[in-house]
mmCIF file of C-alpha atoms and ligand atoms in Angstrom:
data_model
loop_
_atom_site.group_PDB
_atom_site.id
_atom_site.type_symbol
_atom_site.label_atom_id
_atom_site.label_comp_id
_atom_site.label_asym_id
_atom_site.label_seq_id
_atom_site.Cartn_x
_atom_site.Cartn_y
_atom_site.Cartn_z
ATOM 1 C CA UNK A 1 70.454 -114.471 13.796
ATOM 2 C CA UNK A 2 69.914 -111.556 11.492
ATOM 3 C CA UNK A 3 66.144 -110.586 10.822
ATOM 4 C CA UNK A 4 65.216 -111.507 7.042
ATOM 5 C CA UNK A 5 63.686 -108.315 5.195
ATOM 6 C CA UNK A 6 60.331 -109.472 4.358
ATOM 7 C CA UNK A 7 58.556 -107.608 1.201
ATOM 8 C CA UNK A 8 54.680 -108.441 1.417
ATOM 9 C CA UNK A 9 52.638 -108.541 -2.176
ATOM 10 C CA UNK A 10 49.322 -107.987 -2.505
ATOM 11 C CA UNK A 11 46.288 -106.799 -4.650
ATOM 12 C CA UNK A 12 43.476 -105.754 -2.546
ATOM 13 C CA UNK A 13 42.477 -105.510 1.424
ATOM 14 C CA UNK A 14 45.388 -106.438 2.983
ATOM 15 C CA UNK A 15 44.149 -108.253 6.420
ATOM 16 C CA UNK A 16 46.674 -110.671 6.147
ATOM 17 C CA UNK A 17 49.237 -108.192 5.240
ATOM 18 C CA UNK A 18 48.251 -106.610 8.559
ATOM 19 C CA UNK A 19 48.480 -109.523 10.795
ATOM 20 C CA UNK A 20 51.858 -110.209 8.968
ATOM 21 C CA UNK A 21 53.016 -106.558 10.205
ATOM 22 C CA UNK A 22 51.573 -106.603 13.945
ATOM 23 C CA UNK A 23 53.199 -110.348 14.005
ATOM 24 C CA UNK A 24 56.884 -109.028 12.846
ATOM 25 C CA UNK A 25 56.803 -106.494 15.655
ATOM 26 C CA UNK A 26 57.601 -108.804 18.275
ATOM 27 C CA UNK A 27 61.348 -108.455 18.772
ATOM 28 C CA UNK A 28 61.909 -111.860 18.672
ATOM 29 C CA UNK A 29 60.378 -111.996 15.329
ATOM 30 C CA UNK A 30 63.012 -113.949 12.957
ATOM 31 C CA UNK A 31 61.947 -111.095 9.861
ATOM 32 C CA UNK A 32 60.906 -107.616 9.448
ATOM 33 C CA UNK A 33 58.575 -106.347 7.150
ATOM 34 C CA UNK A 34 60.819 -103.757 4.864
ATOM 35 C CA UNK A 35 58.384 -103.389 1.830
ATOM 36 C CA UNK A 36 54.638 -103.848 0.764
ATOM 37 C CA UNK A 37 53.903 -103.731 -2.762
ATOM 38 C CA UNK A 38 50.780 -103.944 -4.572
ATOM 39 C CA UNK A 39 50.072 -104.474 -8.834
ATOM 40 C CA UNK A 40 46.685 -102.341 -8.217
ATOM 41 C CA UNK A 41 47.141 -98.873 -7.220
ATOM 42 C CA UNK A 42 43.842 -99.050 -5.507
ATOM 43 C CA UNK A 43 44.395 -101.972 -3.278
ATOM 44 C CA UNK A 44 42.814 -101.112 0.536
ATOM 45 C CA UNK A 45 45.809 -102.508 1.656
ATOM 46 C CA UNK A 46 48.287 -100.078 0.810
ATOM 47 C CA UNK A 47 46.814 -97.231 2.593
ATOM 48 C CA UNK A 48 47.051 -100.167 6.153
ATOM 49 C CA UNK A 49 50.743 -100.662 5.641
ATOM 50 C CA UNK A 50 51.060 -96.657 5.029
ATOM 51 C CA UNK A 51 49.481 -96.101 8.226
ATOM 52 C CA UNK A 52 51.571 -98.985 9.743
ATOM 53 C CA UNK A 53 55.052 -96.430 8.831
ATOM 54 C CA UNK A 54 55.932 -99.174 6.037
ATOM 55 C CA UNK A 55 56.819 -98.240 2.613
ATOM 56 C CA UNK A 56 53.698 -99.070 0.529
ATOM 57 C CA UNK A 57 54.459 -98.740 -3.898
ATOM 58 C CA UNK A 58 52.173 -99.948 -6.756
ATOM 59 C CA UNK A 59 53.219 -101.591 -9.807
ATOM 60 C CA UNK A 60 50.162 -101.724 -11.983
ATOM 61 C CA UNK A 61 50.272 -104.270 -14.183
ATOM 62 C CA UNK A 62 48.277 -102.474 -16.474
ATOM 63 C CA UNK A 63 51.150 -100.243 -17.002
ATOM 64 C CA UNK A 64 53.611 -103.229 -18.265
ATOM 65 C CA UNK A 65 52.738 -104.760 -21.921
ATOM 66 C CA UNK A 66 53.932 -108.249 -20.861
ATOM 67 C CA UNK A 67 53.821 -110.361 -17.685
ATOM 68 C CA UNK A 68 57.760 -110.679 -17.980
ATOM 69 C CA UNK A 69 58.104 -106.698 -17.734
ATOM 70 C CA UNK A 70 55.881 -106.546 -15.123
ATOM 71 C CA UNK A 71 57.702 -109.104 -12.929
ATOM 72 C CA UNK A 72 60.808 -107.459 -13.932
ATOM 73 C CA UNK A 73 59.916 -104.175 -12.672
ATOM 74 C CA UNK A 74 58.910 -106.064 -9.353
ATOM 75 C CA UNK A 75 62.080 -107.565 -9.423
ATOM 76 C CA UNK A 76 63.912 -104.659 -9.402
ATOM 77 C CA UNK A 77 61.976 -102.910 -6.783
ATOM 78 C CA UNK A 78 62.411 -105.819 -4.662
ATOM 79 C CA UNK A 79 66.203 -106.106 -5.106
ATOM 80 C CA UNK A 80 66.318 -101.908 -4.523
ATOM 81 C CA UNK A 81 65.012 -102.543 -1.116
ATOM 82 C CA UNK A 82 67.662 -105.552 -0.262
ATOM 83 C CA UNK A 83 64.278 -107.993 0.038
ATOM 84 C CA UNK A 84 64.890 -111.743 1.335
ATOM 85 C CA UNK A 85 61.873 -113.236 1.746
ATOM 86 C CA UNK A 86 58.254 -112.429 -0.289
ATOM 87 C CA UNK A 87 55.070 -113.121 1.299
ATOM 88 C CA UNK A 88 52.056 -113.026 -1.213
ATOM 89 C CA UNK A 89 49.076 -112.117 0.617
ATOM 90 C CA UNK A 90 45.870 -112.027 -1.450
ATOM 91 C CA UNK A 91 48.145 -111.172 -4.722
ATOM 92 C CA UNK A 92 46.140 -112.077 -7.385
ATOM 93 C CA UNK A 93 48.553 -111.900 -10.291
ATOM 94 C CA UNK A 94 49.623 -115.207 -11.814
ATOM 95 C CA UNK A 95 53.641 -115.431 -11.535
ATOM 96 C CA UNK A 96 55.684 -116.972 -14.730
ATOM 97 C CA UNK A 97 58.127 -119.415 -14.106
ATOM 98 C CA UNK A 98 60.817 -116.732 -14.411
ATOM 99 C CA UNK A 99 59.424 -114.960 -11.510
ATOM 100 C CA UNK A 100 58.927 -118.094 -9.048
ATOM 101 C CA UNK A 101 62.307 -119.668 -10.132
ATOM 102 C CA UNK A 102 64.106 -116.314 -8.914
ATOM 103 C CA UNK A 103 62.675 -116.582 -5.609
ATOM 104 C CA UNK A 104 62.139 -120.482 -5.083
ATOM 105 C CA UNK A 105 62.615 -121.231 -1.459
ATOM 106 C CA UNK A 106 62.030 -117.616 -0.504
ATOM 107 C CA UNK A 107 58.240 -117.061 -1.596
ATOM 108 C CA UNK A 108 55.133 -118.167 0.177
ATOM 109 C CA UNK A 109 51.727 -117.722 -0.040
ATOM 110 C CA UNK A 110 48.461 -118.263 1.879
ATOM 111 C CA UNK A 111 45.922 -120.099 -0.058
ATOM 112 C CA UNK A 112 41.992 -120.138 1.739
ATOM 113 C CA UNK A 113 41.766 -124.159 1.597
ATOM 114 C CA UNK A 114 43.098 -127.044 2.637
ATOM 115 C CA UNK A 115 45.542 -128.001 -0.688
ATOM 116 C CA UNK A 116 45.787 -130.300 -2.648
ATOM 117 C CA UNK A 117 42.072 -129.283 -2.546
ATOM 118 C CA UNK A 118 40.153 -126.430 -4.073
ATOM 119 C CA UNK A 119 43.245 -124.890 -5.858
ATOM 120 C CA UNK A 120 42.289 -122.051 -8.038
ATOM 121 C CA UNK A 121 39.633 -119.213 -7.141
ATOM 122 C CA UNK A 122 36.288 -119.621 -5.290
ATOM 123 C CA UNK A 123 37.419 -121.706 -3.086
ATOM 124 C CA UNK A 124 34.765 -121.591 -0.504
ATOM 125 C CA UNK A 125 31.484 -122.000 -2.927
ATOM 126 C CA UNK A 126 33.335 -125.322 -4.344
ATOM 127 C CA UNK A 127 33.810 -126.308 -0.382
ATOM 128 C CA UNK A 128 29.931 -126.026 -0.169
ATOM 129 C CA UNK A 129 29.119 -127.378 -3.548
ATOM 130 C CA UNK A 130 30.964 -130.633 -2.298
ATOM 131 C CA UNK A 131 29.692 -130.938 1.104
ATOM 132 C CA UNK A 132 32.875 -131.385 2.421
ATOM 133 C CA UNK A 133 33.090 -131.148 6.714
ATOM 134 C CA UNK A 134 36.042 -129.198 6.973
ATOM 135 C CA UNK A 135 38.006 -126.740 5.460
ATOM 136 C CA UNK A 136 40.570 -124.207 5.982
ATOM 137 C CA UNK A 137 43.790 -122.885 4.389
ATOM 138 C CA UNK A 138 47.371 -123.480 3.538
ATOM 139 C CA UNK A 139 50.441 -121.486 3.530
ATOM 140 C CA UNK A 140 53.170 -122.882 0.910
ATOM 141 C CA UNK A 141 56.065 -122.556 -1.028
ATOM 142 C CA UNK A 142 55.379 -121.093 -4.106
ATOM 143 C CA UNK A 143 55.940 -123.513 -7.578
ATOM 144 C CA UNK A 144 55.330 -122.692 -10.772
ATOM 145 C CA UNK A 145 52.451 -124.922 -11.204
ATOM 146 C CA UNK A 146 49.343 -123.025 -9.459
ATOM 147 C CA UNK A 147 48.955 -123.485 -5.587
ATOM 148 C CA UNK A 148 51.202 -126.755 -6.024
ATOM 149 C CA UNK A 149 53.972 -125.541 -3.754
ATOM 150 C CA UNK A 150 55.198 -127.944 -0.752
ATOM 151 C CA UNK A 151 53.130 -126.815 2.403
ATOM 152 C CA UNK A 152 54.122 -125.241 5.253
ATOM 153 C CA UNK A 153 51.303 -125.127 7.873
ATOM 154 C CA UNK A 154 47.908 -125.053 7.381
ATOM 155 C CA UNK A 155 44.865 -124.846 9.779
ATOM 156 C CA UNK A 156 41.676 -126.685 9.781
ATOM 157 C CA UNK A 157 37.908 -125.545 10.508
ATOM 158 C CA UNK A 158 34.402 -126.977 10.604
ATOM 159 C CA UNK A 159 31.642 -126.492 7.779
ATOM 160 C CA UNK A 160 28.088 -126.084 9.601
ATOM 161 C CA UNK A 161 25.027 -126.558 8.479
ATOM 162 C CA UNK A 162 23.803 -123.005 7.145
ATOM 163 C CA UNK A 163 27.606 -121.921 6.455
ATOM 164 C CA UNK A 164 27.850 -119.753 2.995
ATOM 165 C CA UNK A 165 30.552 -118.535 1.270
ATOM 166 C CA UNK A 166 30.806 -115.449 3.515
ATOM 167 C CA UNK A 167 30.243 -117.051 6.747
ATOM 168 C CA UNK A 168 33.137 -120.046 5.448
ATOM 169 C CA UNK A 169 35.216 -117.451 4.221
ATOM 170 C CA UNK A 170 35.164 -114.889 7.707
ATOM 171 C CA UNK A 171 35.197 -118.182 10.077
ATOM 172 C CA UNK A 172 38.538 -119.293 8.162
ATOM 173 C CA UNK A 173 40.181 -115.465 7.718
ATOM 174 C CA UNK A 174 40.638 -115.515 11.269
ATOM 175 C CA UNK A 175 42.551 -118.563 11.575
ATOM 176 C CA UNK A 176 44.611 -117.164 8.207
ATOM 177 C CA UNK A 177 45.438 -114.225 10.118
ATOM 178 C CA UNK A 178 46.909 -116.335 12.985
ATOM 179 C CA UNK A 179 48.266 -119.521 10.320
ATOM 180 C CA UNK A 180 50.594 -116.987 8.067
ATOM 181 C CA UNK A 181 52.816 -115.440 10.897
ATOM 182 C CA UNK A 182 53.136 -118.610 12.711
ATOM 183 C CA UNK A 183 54.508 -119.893 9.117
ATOM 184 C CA UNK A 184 56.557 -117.270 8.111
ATOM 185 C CA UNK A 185 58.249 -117.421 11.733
ATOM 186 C CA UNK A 186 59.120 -121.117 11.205
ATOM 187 C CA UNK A 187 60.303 -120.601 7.729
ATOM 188 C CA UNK A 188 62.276 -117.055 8.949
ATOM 189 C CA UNK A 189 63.862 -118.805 11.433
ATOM 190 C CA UNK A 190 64.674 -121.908 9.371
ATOM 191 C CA UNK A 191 62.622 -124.840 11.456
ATOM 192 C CA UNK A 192 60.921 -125.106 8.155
ATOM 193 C CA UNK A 193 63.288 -125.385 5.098
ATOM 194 C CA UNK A 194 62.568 -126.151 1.448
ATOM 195 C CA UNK A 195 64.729 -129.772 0.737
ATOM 196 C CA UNK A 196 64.734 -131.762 -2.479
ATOM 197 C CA UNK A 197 60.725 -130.048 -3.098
ATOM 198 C CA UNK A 198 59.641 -130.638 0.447
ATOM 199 C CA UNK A 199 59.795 -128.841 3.402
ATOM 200 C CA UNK A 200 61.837 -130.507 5.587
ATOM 201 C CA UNK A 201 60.523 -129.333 9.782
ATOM 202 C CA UNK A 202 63.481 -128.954 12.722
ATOM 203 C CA UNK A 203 60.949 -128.619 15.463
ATOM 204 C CA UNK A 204 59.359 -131.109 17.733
ATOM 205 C CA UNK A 205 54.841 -131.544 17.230
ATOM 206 C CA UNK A 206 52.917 -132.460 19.519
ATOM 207 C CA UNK A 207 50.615 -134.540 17.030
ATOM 208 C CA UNK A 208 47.461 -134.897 19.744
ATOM 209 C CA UNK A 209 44.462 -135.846 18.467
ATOM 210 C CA UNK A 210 42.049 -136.344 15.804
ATOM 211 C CA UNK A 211 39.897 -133.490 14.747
ATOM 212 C CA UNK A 212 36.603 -134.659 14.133
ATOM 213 C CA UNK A 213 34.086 -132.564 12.319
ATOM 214 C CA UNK A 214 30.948 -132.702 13.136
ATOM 215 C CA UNK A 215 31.666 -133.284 16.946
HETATM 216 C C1 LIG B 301 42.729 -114.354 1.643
HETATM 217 O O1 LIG B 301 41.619 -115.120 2.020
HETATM 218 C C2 LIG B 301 43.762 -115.211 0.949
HETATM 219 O O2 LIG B 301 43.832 -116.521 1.468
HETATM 220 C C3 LIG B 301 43.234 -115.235 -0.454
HETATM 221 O O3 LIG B 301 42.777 -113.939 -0.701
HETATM 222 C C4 LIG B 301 42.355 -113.359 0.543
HETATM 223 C C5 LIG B 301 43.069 -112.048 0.696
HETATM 224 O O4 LIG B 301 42.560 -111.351 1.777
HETATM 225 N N1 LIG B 301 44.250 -115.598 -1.393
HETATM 226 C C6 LIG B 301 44.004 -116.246 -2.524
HETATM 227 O O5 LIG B 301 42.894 -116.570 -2.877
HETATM 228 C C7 LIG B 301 45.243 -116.555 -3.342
HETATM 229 N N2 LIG B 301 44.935 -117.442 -4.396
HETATM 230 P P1 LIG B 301 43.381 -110.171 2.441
HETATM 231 O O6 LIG B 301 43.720 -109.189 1.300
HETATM 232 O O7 LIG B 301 42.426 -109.554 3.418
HETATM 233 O O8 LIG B 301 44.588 -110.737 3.070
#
């Protein structure tokens, strides 16, 4: 099978963008990371994927009047480059309807919770502000509606007592940074497909056990 060319989108560090990159250059990685673009010229990020040999462009949104001719102007970049697949990794631009319907089936992103929960920003404090156990993050289709998109994978981890938004938010990064490739793979090498608003799986799970949080 042909590797899909992957364009990753993002708006500021890029650490997911990075483990995206290292992932993709295993051979027998199903895509290949052709683009990274960014709608703030100053993302961190863009000077990682430089350094990584990829082509790295802004598109500042500032520059556009209108959402639509921003999105256009991503569009087009993204259709210059022959671009498959989108991963948005920490983008932080809402996408119109226009934008998602283009790419429906062929855009994910990696959301820092455990969806349906916590959709929206500040995910973490909200985690603590409701005492919940565990938490974690999602990778998903993207939908129009907000962090709504049918999920793909997503990885659990405990809350502890003392946690804060920075210690929730580091102890869950690193199982984002190993969650996203193993995603993309699956959906790159079609054992997870979007069907009828679902993803439909082609692989067998070992379902084990329970996790149980505390213990
Ligand atoms: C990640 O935690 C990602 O899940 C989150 O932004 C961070 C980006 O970090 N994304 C969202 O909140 C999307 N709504 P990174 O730039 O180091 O990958």
């Amino acid at each position: 099978m042909s590797r899909r060319r992957i364009a990753i989108l993002i708006s500021g560090r890029g650490s997911n963008m990075v483990s995206l990159i290292e992932a993709a250059r295993a051979p027998d990685f199903p895509g290949e990371i052709f683009l990274v673009l960014s709608n703030r010229p100053d993302a961190g990020g863009l000077d990682l994927a430089r350094e990584a040999g990829l082509p790295a462009l802004a598109i500042d949104h500032k520059a556009y009047s209108t959402r639509e001719s921003f999105e256009q102007a991503l569009d087009a970049t993204l259709t210059e480059h022959g671009i498959e697949f989108i991963c948005l990794a920490g983008f932080m631009r809402v996408l119109t309807n226009w934008f998602v319907e283009r790419w429906a089936g062929r855009m994910l992103n990696i959301h820092p919770s455990l969806l349906p929960l916590f959709r929206g920003t500040q995910t973490h404090r909200r985690a603590l502000d409701e005492g919940v156990l565990v938490h974690g993050c999602t990778v998903h289709f993207v939908v129009p509606e907000l962090d709504a998109g049918p999920i793909v994978a997503q990885a659990v981890v405990p809350v502890v007592p003392g946690d804060t938004e920075e210690s929730l938010a580091a102890r869950i990064l690193v199982q984002e940074h190993k969650l996203y490739p193993q995603a993309l793979r699956m959906v790159c090498d079609g054992s997870a497909r979007l069907e009828n608003g679902r993803v439909a799986f082609s692989q067998s799970w070992d379902a084990g056990g329970a996790l149980h949080s505390p213990g």
